[in-house]
Coordinates of C-alpha atoms and ligand atoms in Angstrom, one line a residue:
M551 CA 171.2 111.6 121.8
I552 CA 169.4 108.5 123.2
R553 CA 169.5 105.4 121.2
R554 CA 167.5 102.5 122.2
R555 CA 168.4 98.8 121.8
D556 CA 165.9 96.2 120.7
F557 CA 163.1 96.5 123.3
L558 CA 163.1 92.8 124.0
R559 CA 166.6 93.1 125.4
N560 CA 165.3 95.7 127.8
S561 CA 162.3 93.7 128.7
A562 CA 162.7 91.0 131.4
L563 CA 162.1 88.0 129.2
G564 CA 159.8 89.1 126.3
I565 CA 156.9 87.2 125.1
A566 CA 158.6 83.8 125.2
G567 CA 159.4 84.3 129.0
L568 CA 155.8 85.4 129.6
A569 CA 154.5 82.1 128.1
F570 CA 156.9 80.2 130.1
S571 CA 156.2 81.8 133.5
R572 CA 152.4 81.8 132.9
S573 CA 152.5 78.0 132.4
L574 CA 153.5 77.6 136.0
S575 CA 151.0 77.6 138.7
G576 CA 150.9 78.4 142.4
P577 CA 153.7 80.3 144.3
A578 CA 156.3 79.3 141.7
A579 CA 154.4 81.1 139.0
A580 CA 154.1 84.2 141.4
Q581 CA 157.8 84.2 141.6
A582 CA 158.6 83.5 138.0
R583 CA 156.1 86.1 136.5
T584 CA 157.7 88.7 134.3
V585 CA 154.7 90.6 133.7
D586 CA 155.2 94.1 135.0
A587 CA 152.2 95.9 133.6
H588 CA 148.5 95.2 133.7
I589 CA 145.6 96.4 131.8
E590 CA 142.1 95.6 133.0
V591 CA 139.3 96.2 130.5
L592 CA 135.9 96.6 132.2
I593 CA 133.5 96.1 129.3
D594 CA 130.5 96.4 131.5
E595 CA 131.4 100.0 132.4
P596 CA 130.7 102.1 129.4
L597 CA 132.0 105.7 129.3
G598 CA 130.2 106.9 126.3
T599 CA 130.3 106.5 122.5
I600 CA 133.4 107.7 120.9
S601 CA 132.3 110.4 118.4
P602 CA 134.2 109.8 115.1
N603 CA 134.6 113.5 115.0
I604 CA 137.2 113.3 118.0
Y605 CA 139.4 112.3 115.1
G606 CA 138.9 115.5 113.3
H607 CA 141.3 117.9 111.5
F608 CA 142.1 121.6 111.1
T609 CA 143.2 123.5 108.0
E610 CA 143.7 127.2 108.3
D611 CA 144.8 129.5 105.6
L612 CA 148.2 129.9 107.2
G613 CA 151.7 129.3 105.9
G614 CA 151.9 126.3 103.7
V615 CA 148.7 124.6 105.0
I616 CA 146.4 125.5 102.1
Y617 CA 148.7 126.7 99.4
D618 CA 151.4 124.0 98.6
G619 CA 149.9 121.7 101.2
L620 CA 146.3 121.1 100.2
W621 CA 145.9 123.3 97.1
V622 CA 148.2 122.8 94.2
G623 CA 145.8 123.9 91.5
E624 CA 144.2 122.1 88.6
S625 CA 147.1 122.7 86.2
S626 CA 149.8 121.5 88.7
K627 CA 152.1 118.7 87.7
V628 CA 151.5 117.4 91.2
A629 CA 148.8 114.6 91.2
N630 CA 145.6 116.4 92.1
V631 CA 141.8 116.0 92.0
N632 CA 140.3 119.4 91.0
G633 CA 143.3 121.2 92.2
I634 CA 143.5 119.3 95.6
R635 CA 146.7 117.3 96.3
K636 CA 145.7 113.7 95.7
S637 CA 148.0 112.2 98.2
V638 CA 146.2 114.0 101.0
I639 CA 142.9 112.9 99.9
D640 CA 144.1 109.3 99.6
H641 CA 145.6 109.3 103.1
M642 CA 142.7 110.9 104.7
R643 CA 140.2 108.5 103.4
R644 CA 142.5 105.8 104.8
I645 CA 142.2 107.2 108.4
K646 CA 138.4 107.9 107.8
A647 CA 138.9 111.6 108.5
P648 CA 135.5 112.6 109.9
V649 CA 135.5 116.4 110.0
V650 CA 137.8 119.3 109.0
R651 CA 137.8 122.8 110.4
Y652 CA 138.5 125.8 108.2
P653 CA 139.5 128.6 107.4
G654 CA 141.0 129.4 110.9
G655 CA 142.2 129.9 113.5
C656 CA 143.0 133.5 113.8
F657 CA 142.7 133.8 110.0
A658 CA 138.9 133.3 110.2
D659 CA 138.2 136.6 111.9
S660 CA 139.8 138.5 109.1
Y661 CA 138.3 136.5 106.3
D662 CA 135.5 137.6 104.0
W663 CA 134.0 134.4 102.5
R664 CA 132.7 136.4 99.5
D665 CA 136.3 136.7 98.3
G666 CA 136.6 132.9 97.8
I667 CA 133.6 132.2 95.7
G668 CA 133.0 132.9 92.0
P669 CA 135.4 132.5 89.0
R670 CA 139.0 131.9 90.3
D671 CA 140.5 134.4 88.0
K672 CA 138.3 137.1 89.2
R673 CA 138.9 136.5 92.9
P674 CA 140.7 139.3 94.8
R675 CA 144.1 139.0 96.4
R676 CA 144.1 140.0 100.1
T677 CA 146.7 140.4 102.7
N678 CA 146.8 137.2 104.8
F679 CA 146.3 137.6 108.6
W680 CA 149.6 135.9 109.1
A681 CA 151.4 138.1 106.4
N682 CA 153.9 139.7 108.9
D683 CA 154.8 136.6 110.7
D684 CA 158.0 135.8 108.7
P685 CA 159.6 137.8 106.0
R686 CA 160.7 134.6 104.2
Q687 CA 157.2 133.6 103.4
P688 CA 156.4 133.2 99.7
A689 CA 154.1 135.8 98.3
V690 CA 151.2 133.3 98.0
H691 CA 151.3 132.9 101.7
K692 CA 151.4 136.6 102.5
Y693 CA 148.9 137.7 99.9
D694 CA 146.0 135.4 99.8
P695 CA 145.1 134.6 96.1
N696 CA 141.7 133.2 97.2
Q697 CA 142.0 130.3 94.9
F698 CA 140.9 127.9 97.7
G699 CA 137.6 129.1 99.2
T700 CA 134.3 127.7 100.4
N701 CA 133.6 125.7 97.1
E702 CA 137.0 124.2 97.1
F703 CA 137.1 123.4 100.7
V704 CA 133.7 121.7 100.6
Q705 CA 134.9 119.7 97.6
F706 CA 137.9 118.6 99.5
C707 CA 135.7 117.4 102.3
K708 CA 133.5 115.4 100.0
L709 CA 136.5 113.8 98.4
V710 CA 137.8 112.8 101.8
G711 CA 134.4 111.8 103.2
A712 CA 134.5 114.4 105.9
E713 CA 132.0 116.9 107.3
P714 CA 133.0 120.6 106.8
Y715 CA 133.3 122.7 109.9
L716 CA 133.4 126.4 109.0
A717 CA 134.5 129.1 111.4
A718 CA 132.8 132.5 110.9
N719 CA 134.3 135.9 111.1
V720 CA 132.8 137.7 114.3
R721 CA 135.6 140.3 114.6
S722 CA 135.4 142.1 111.2
L723 CA 132.2 141.0 109.5
P724 CA 128.6 141.7 110.5
A725 CA 126.2 138.9 111.6
Q726 CA 124.4 139.5 108.3
Q727 CA 127.3 138.2 106.5
F728 CA 127.4 135.0 108.6
V729 CA 123.7 134.3 107.8
Q730 CA 124.5 134.8 104.0
W731 CA 127.4 132.5 104.2
V732 CA 125.0 129.9 105.6
E733 CA 122.5 130.7 102.8
Y734 CA 125.3 130.4 100.2
C735 CA 126.2 126.9 101.5
N736 CA 122.9 125.6 102.5
S737 CA 119.9 127.2 100.7
P738 CA 118.2 124.8 98.3
A739 CA 119.0 124.6 94.6
G740 CA 117.3 127.6 92.8
S741 CA 115.8 129.0 96.0
T742 CA 118.0 132.1 96.5
T743 CA 120.3 134.4 94.6
L744 CA 123.2 132.8 96.5
A745 CA 122.1 129.4 95.7
E746 CA 122.2 130.5 92.1
T747 CA 125.7 132.1 92.6
R748 CA 126.7 128.6 94.0
A749 CA 125.1 126.8 91.1
A750 CA 127.1 129.1 88.6
A751 CA 130.3 127.8 90.2
G752 CA 129.1 124.2 89.6
F753 CA 127.4 123.4 92.8
K754 CA 123.6 123.2 92.2
E755 CA 122.9 121.2 95.4
P756 CA 123.3 122.6 98.8
F757 CA 126.5 121.9 100.7
N758 CA 124.4 121.2 103.9
V759 CA 127.3 122.5 106.1
K760 CA 126.2 121.5 109.7
Y761 CA 129.1 122.7 111.9
W762 CA 129.7 126.4 112.3
G763 CA 132.1 128.1 114.6
V764 CA 131.1 131.4 115.9
G765 CA 134.5 133.3 115.9
N766 CA 137.8 131.9 116.8
E767 CA 139.7 132.7 120.2
S768 CA 137.3 135.6 120.7
W769 CA 139.2 136.4 123.9
G770 CA 142.2 137.3 121.7
C771 CA 142.8 137.5 117.9
G772 CA 139.1 137.1 117.4
G773 CA 138.2 140.4 119.0
N774 CA 139.7 140.7 122.4
F775 CA 136.1 140.4 124.0
E776 CA 135.1 140.0 127.5
P777 CA 133.2 136.8 128.1
A778 CA 129.9 138.5 128.6
E779 CA 130.5 140.6 125.5
Y780 CA 131.3 137.5 123.5
A781 CA 128.2 135.8 124.8
M782 CA 126.2 138.8 123.4
E783 CA 128.0 138.5 120.1
F784 CA 127.4 134.7 120.0
R785 CA 123.6 135.2 120.3
R786 CA 123.6 137.9 117.6
Y787 CA 125.3 135.6 115.3
A788 CA 123.7 132.2 116.1
T789 CA 120.1 133.1 116.9
W790 CA 117.4 132.2 114.2
V791 CA 119.9 131.3 111.5
P792 CA 117.9 129.4 108.8
G793 CA 118.7 125.7 108.8
Y794 CA 116.9 124.9 105.5
G795 CA 115.5 121.7 107.1
H796 CA 118.9 120.6 108.6
E797 CA 120.2 121.0 112.1
L798 CA 123.0 123.6 112.4
R799 CA 125.5 123.0 115.3
F800 CA 127.1 126.0 116.5
V801 CA 130.3 126.0 118.3
A802 CA 131.1 129.0 120.6
S803 CA 134.6 130.2 120.9
G804 CA 135.8 128.7 124.1
P805 CA 138.9 129.2 126.5
S806 CA 142.5 128.7 125.8
D807 CA 143.9 126.1 128.3
F808 CA 143.3 127.2 131.9
N809 CA 141.1 130.2 131.4
Y810 CA 138.3 129.1 133.5
D811 CA 137.1 132.5 133.8
W812 CA 136.1 132.6 130.2
T813 CA 134.1 129.4 130.5
T814 CA 132.4 130.8 133.8
G815 CA 131.8 134.2 132.3
F816 CA 130.3 132.9 129.0
F817 CA 128.1 130.2 130.5
E818 CA 126.7 132.5 133.3
A819 CA 125.9 135.2 130.7
M820 CA 124.2 132.6 128.4
A821 CA 122.3 131.2 131.2
K822 CA 120.6 134.5 132.1
Q823 CA 119.1 134.5 128.7
D824 CA 118.5 130.9 128.0
P825 CA 118.9 128.5 131.1
H826 CA 118.4 125.6 128.7
F827 CA 121.3 126.4 126.5
R828 CA 119.3 125.6 123.3
V829 CA 121.6 127.2 120.8
P830 CA 125.4 126.3 121.5
W831 CA 126.1 122.9 120.4
G832 CA 129.8 122.9 121.3
W833 CA 132.3 124.8 123.4
G834 CA 135.6 125.1 121.8
L835 CA 138.6 124.4 124.0
H836 CA 142.2 125.2 122.6
Y837 CA 145.2 123.8 124.3
Y838 CA 148.7 123.8 123.0
S839 CA 151.5 122.1 124.8
W840 CA 154.5 124.4 124.4
N841 CA 156.2 125.2 127.7
L842 CA 159.2 122.9 128.0
S843 CA 161.1 125.4 130.3
R844 CA 160.4 123.1 133.3
G845 CA 158.9 126.1 135.3
R846 CA 161.6 128.6 134.5
T847 CA 159.4 130.9 132.4
S848 CA 155.9 131.4 131.1
D849 CA 157.2 133.5 128.2
W850 CA 155.5 132.3 125.0
D851 CA 158.7 132.5 122.9
K852 CA 161.4 131.5 125.5
G853 CA 159.4 128.7 127.0
K854 CA 159.3 126.6 123.9
G855 CA 161.6 123.8 123.1
D856 CA 163.1 122.3 119.8
A857 CA 161.0 119.9 117.8
V858 CA 163.8 117.5 116.9
N859 CA 166.7 118.2 119.2
F860 CA 165.7 117.2 122.8
D861 CA 166.8 115.1 125.6
A862 CA 164.9 112.5 127.6
A863 CA 163.8 115.1 130.1
D864 CA 162.3 117.2 127.3
W865 CA 160.5 114.1 126.1
Y866 CA 158.8 113.6 129.4
E867 CA 158.1 117.3 129.9
L868 CA 156.3 117.5 126.7
L869 CA 154.1 114.6 127.7
R870 CA 153.5 116.1 131.2
E871 CA 152.3 119.4 129.4
G872 CA 150.0 117.2 127.1
Q873 CA 148.6 115.2 130.0
K874 CA 147.2 118.5 131.4
M875 CA 144.6 118.1 128.7
E876 CA 142.7 115.6 130.9
P877 CA 142.2 117.9 134.0
L878 CA 141.4 120.6 131.6
I879 CA 138.5 118.7 130.1
E880 CA 137.3 117.7 133.5
R881 CA 137.5 121.2 135.0
H882 CA 135.8 123.0 132.1
W883 CA 133.2 120.4 131.9
Q884 CA 132.5 120.8 135.7
I885 CA 132.2 124.7 135.1
M886 CA 129.8 124.2 132.2
G887 CA 127.7 122.0 134.3
Q888 CA 127.2 124.6 136.9
T889 CA 124.8 126.5 134.7
D890 CA 124.2 124.0 131.8
H891 CA 122.7 121.4 134.2
E892 CA 121.9 118.9 131.6
H893 CA 125.2 119.2 129.9
R894 CA 123.6 120.0 126.6
V895 CA 126.8 121.7 125.4
K896 CA 129.7 119.4 124.5
L897 CA 133.3 120.1 124.5
V898 CA 135.0 120.7 121.1
V899 CA 138.7 120.7 121.3
D900 CA 139.2 122.4 118.0
E901 CA 142.9 123.2 118.4
W902 CA 145.4 120.9 120.1
G903 CA 149.0 119.6 119.8
P904 CA 152.6 120.5 120.6
W905 CA 154.0 123.8 119.6
Y906 CA 157.8 124.2 119.3
R907 CA 160.0 127.1 118.5
P908 CA 160.7 127.7 114.7
G909 CA 163.7 126.0 113.1
S910 CA 162.6 122.4 112.1
E911 CA 160.5 123.3 109.1
A912 CA 160.7 120.7 106.2
T913 CA 160.1 123.8 103.9
P914 CA 161.9 126.9 105.3
G915 CA 159.6 129.9 105.2
D916 CA 156.5 127.8 106.1
I917 CA 155.4 129.7 109.2
L918 CA 154.4 127.6 112.3
E919 CA 155.6 124.3 110.5
Q920 CA 157.6 121.8 112.6
M921 CA 158.9 118.4 112.2
P922 CA 156.9 115.8 114.1
T923 CA 159.1 113.0 115.7
L924 CA 158.3 109.8 117.6
R925 CA 157.7 112.1 120.6
D926 CA 154.8 113.6 118.9
A927 CA 153.5 110.3 118.0
V928 CA 153.5 109.3 121.6
F929 CA 152.0 112.6 122.5
T930 CA 149.3 112.2 119.9
G931 CA 148.3 108.7 121.0
M932 CA 148.3 109.9 124.6
T933 CA 145.9 112.8 123.7
L934 CA 143.5 110.7 121.5
D935 CA 143.3 108.2 124.5
I936 CA 142.3 111.1 126.8
F937 CA 139.5 112.0 124.4
N938 CA 138.4 108.4 124.2
R939 CA 138.3 108.3 127.9
H940 CA 136.1 111.4 128.0
A941 CA 133.8 110.3 125.2
D942 CA 130.8 111.5 127.2
K943 CA 132.2 115.1 127.1
V944 CA 134.2 115.6 124.1
A945 CA 132.1 115.7 120.9
M946 CA 134.8 116.8 118.5
A947 CA 138.5 117.5 118.4
N948 CA 140.7 119.0 115.6
C949 CA 144.4 118.4 115.6
A950 CA 146.2 121.5 114.8
Q951 CA 146.9 121.4 111.9
L952 CA 146.7 118.8 109.1
I953 CA 149.5 119.5 106.8
N954 CA 152.7 121.7 106.8
C955 CA 152.0 123.1 110.3
L956 CA 152.2 122.3 114.0
N957 CA 151.2 118.6 114.9
S958 CA 150.8 117.7 111.2
L959 CA 149.8 114.4 109.8
Y960 CA 151.5 115.3 106.5
L961 CA 154.2 117.3 105.1
A962 CA 154.2 118.4 101.5
H963 CA 156.2 120.7 99.2
E964 CA 155.7 120.8 95.6
D965 CA 155.8 117.2 94.4
R966 CA 157.1 115.8 97.7
F967 CA 154.9 114.4 100.3
V968 CA 155.3 112.4 103.5
V969 CA 153.2 110.9 106.2
T970 CA 154.5 112.0 109.6
P971 CA 154.5 109.7 112.7
V972 CA 151.5 111.8 113.9
G973 CA 149.7 110.6 110.7
R974 CA 150.7 107.0 111.5
V975 CA 149.1 107.3 114.9
F976 CA 145.8 108.4 113.3
E977 CA 145.9 105.3 111.2
L978 CA 146.4 103.1 114.3
Y979 CA 143.5 104.9 116.2
A980 CA 140.9 105.1 113.4
A981 CA 139.4 101.8 114.5
H982 CA 138.1 103.5 117.7
Q983 CA 135.7 105.7 115.8
G984 CA 132.1 105.1 116.8
G985 CA 132.9 102.5 119.4
Q986 CA 131.7 102.2 122.9
S987 CA 134.5 103.6 125.2
V988 CA 134.9 101.3 128.2
R989 CA 136.6 101.9 131.5
T990 CA 140.2 100.5 131.4
V991 CA 142.6 100.4 134.3
F992 CA 146.4 100.7 133.6
S993 CA 149.0 99.8 136.0
A994 CA 152.7 99.9 135.5
P995 CA 155.9 101.1 137.2
E996 CA 156.2 104.9 137.0
V997 CA 158.8 106.6 134.9
K998 CA 161.4 108.3 137.0
Y999 CA 163.6 111.0 135.5
D1000 CA 165.7 113.9 136.5
R1001 CA 164.1 117.3 136.3
D1002 CA 166.9 119.7 136.5
G1003 CA 168.3 118.0 139.5
S1004 CA 165.0 117.1 141.2
P1005 CA 163.4 113.8 140.8
A1006 CA 160.3 113.7 138.7
T1007 CA 157.8 111.0 137.8
F1008 CA 155.3 110.3 135.0
W1009 CA 152.9 107.5 134.6
G1010 CA 154.2 104.2 133.1
L1011 CA 151.4 103.1 130.8
H1012 CA 148.2 104.6 129.8
G1013 CA 145.5 104.3 127.0
S1014 CA 142.0 103.6 126.1
A1015 CA 139.7 100.9 124.9
S1016 CA 136.5 100.7 122.9
L1017 CA 134.1 98.0 122.1
H1018 CA 132.6 97.4 118.6
G1019 CA 130.3 94.4 118.9
K1020 CA 132.6 91.5 119.7
T1021 CA 135.7 93.4 118.8
L1022 CA 137.7 95.1 121.5
V1023 CA 140.1 98.0 120.2
L1024 CA 142.8 98.9 122.8
T1025 CA 145.4 101.6 122.3
A1026 CA 148.2 102.4 124.7
V1027 CA 151.4 104.4 124.9
N1028 CA 154.4 103.5 126.8
P1029 CA 156.3 106.9 127.5
N1030 CA 159.3 105.3 128.9
V1031 CA 162.4 105.9 126.7
T1032 CA 164.3 102.8 127.8
Q1033 CA 162.1 100.2 129.3
A1034 CA 159.6 98.0 127.6
R1035 CA 156.6 96.9 129.5
D1036 CA 155.7 93.2 129.6
T1037 CA 151.9 93.5 129.7
E1038 CA 149.0 91.3 130.6
I1039 CA 145.6 92.4 129.4
I1040 CA 142.5 91.0 131.2
V1041 CA 139.0 91.6 129.7
R1042 CA 136.5 91.3 132.5
G1043 CA 133.2 89.6 131.3
A1044 CA 134.6 88.2 128.0
K1045 CA 137.2 85.8 126.8
P1046 CA 139.7 86.7 124.0
A1047 CA 139.5 84.5 121.0
S1048 CA 142.1 86.0 118.6
Q1049 CA 144.1 89.2 118.6
T1050 CA 146.4 91.3 116.4
M1051 CA 148.7 94.2 117.3
A1052 CA 150.3 97.1 115.5
V1053 CA 153.3 98.9 117.0
L1054 CA 154.7 102.3 116.2
T1055 CA 158.2 103.0 117.5
A1056 CA 161.7 103.4 116.4
P1057 CA 165.2 102.7 117.8
D1058 CA 165.8 106.5 118.2
I1059 CA 163.4 108.8 120.2
H1060 CA 164.1 111.6 117.7
A1061 CA 163.1 109.5 114.6
H1062 CA 161.0 111.3 112.1
N1063 CA 159.9 110.7 108.5
T1064 CA 161.3 113.1 105.8
F1065 CA 160.7 113.5 102.1
T1066 CA 163.7 111.4 101.5
Q1067 CA 163.3 108.9 104.3
P1068 CA 159.5 108.5 104.6
D1069 CA 159.3 105.1 106.3
V1070 CA 161.4 105.7 109.5
V1071 CA 158.5 105.6 111.8
V1072 CA 155.8 103.3 110.4
P1073 CA 153.5 100.9 112.1
R1074 CA 154.6 97.2 112.2
S1075 CA 152.7 94.2 113.3
G1076 CA 153.7 93.1 116.9
E1077 CA 153.6 89.8 118.7
V1078 CA 150.6 89.3 120.9
K1079 CA 149.4 86.0 122.4
T1080 CA 146.5 84.6 124.5
I1081 CA 147.7 82.7 127.6
G1082 CA 144.7 81.3 129.5
S1083 CA 142.3 84.1 129.6
S1084 CA 144.9 86.8 129.3
V1085 CA 146.3 88.5 126.3
V1086 CA 149.9 89.1 126.7
L1087 CA 152.4 91.4 124.9
A1088 CA 155.5 93.3 125.2
I1089 CA 155.0 97.0 124.6
P1090 CA 158.3 98.5 123.5
P1091 CA 159.9 101.8 125.0
A1092 CA 158.7 105.0 123.5
S1093 CA 155.9 103.4 121.6
V1094 CA 152.2 103.6 120.6
V1095 CA 150.4 100.3 120.2
S1096 CA 147.0 99.3 119.0
V1097 CA 145.6 95.8 119.8
Q1098 CA 142.4 94.3 118.4
V1099 CA 140.9 91.4 120.3
E1100 CA 138.0 89.3 119.0
L1101 CA 136.0 88.4 122.1
S1102 CA 134.0 85.1 122.4
Ligands
AHR1416 O1 147.0 127.0 115.0 C1 147.6 128.2 115.0 C2 146.9 129.3 115.7 O2 146.8 129.0 117.1 C3 145.4 129.5 115.4 O3 145.3 130.5 114.3 C4 144.9 130.2 116.5 O4 143.5 129.9 116.8 C5 145.7 129.7 117.7 O5 146.1 130.6 118.6

């Protein structure tokens, strides 16, 4: 187990040393400088507006995500608002959660939305898509009681202040049912029988759901289609769906990680019918980082690592896997542009995160639940920075999944609740939403580590920056498990007037928050100064930092 000492002892001199050395001038200063990392923010080089929806979430009817996680029921002793766990609502408001995807995931292509409306005591119980995954699951996870359906989900989104993003069943419901789900959600008060059904449930006014996924992983659990077949299905489902005066944004089921053929096949098939790509708004990309075998296997089960018990090499390997998100975005985007010349269709990374082998569940029996550690916080910061850097391409992203699942922001069981290190990163990064992403150059010594006897490297510092009027928001991660980075930030074209900094780290790289110890990994304010026209700070080892600079 790697334990780290106070990061200032690992850094050359710390902030005090920086201040001293920067007060020198000429060759003496050059010799005495202790800065070993530089960040250059080019505020005149905009990369695109950061869609708030990049900070989106995902809640599938799977394991403990809905039942026990989100939904506790109105009569529960757990604090709730209309049956929805209050602590989740409160925390999601804090991170300005912009959009939530539901009901899947693979579950979506087995789900009949009609089961989840109407009086709750009359709703049917159905076998959940994930029923066979683990025999230890409680009955409520195996046999879906349908107490949480469209009405409850939309109400949850409203309480949080987020947009709902519904995924339609393409594998096992006809297109007519999709159109009727839209009608149920969006037809004006009193206009249709389904609007009256909605009103009878207490929702007279339309939900105005804008984002609609057309299937999920249609190359796999969503129907095992070929790309051209799926393109045909997509057109059948998404053509001429009434919008009731509002724009509908359809997200087509895109590839998993490196499946470039799926992107090519779908886009070529669509271009034959409509070269202007008028209907799809988004192209869903799923990428999970799971293979920690260091090239030994590509077996889905054997390749996974442990969520909590890992060594430094495993730490870097996870980040290497996660860094692949960047070339994935670039390559799929480039393929999309071969037919969608105007890039009308944007990328929607509607499932992402690390995926470990079972064994670290806070609540045994919760399938796909894992314990997020400081490693996952650094991974999450790194991924959100990638999305920010590609703000022109990525219109939405949904972290998989919100609670009691893979890269969860929250863990809950009965009356217990905790914010994970991943949830803490979303707190630090919320300030980026809606800002202008600007090109930022990071330079720092590479990390060197041993990869089963072979030398391996990983970048030493990376991040993103966004402008909000005169406020610059900069986030960065230091992946090095032992070395702090004494860092100088230069903002080209503006002068820093004042700054604040928040740091997320812990003395142990395995640190995580539990129901009994919830504050092990929490943001703390850090020391940051202006020296001349530079902002200087020490970025601790294994950390995520957020710096806000007021510019003059
Ligand atoms: O997030 C868990 C599962 O991973 C989803 O249901 C599916 O879409 C993906 O394979």
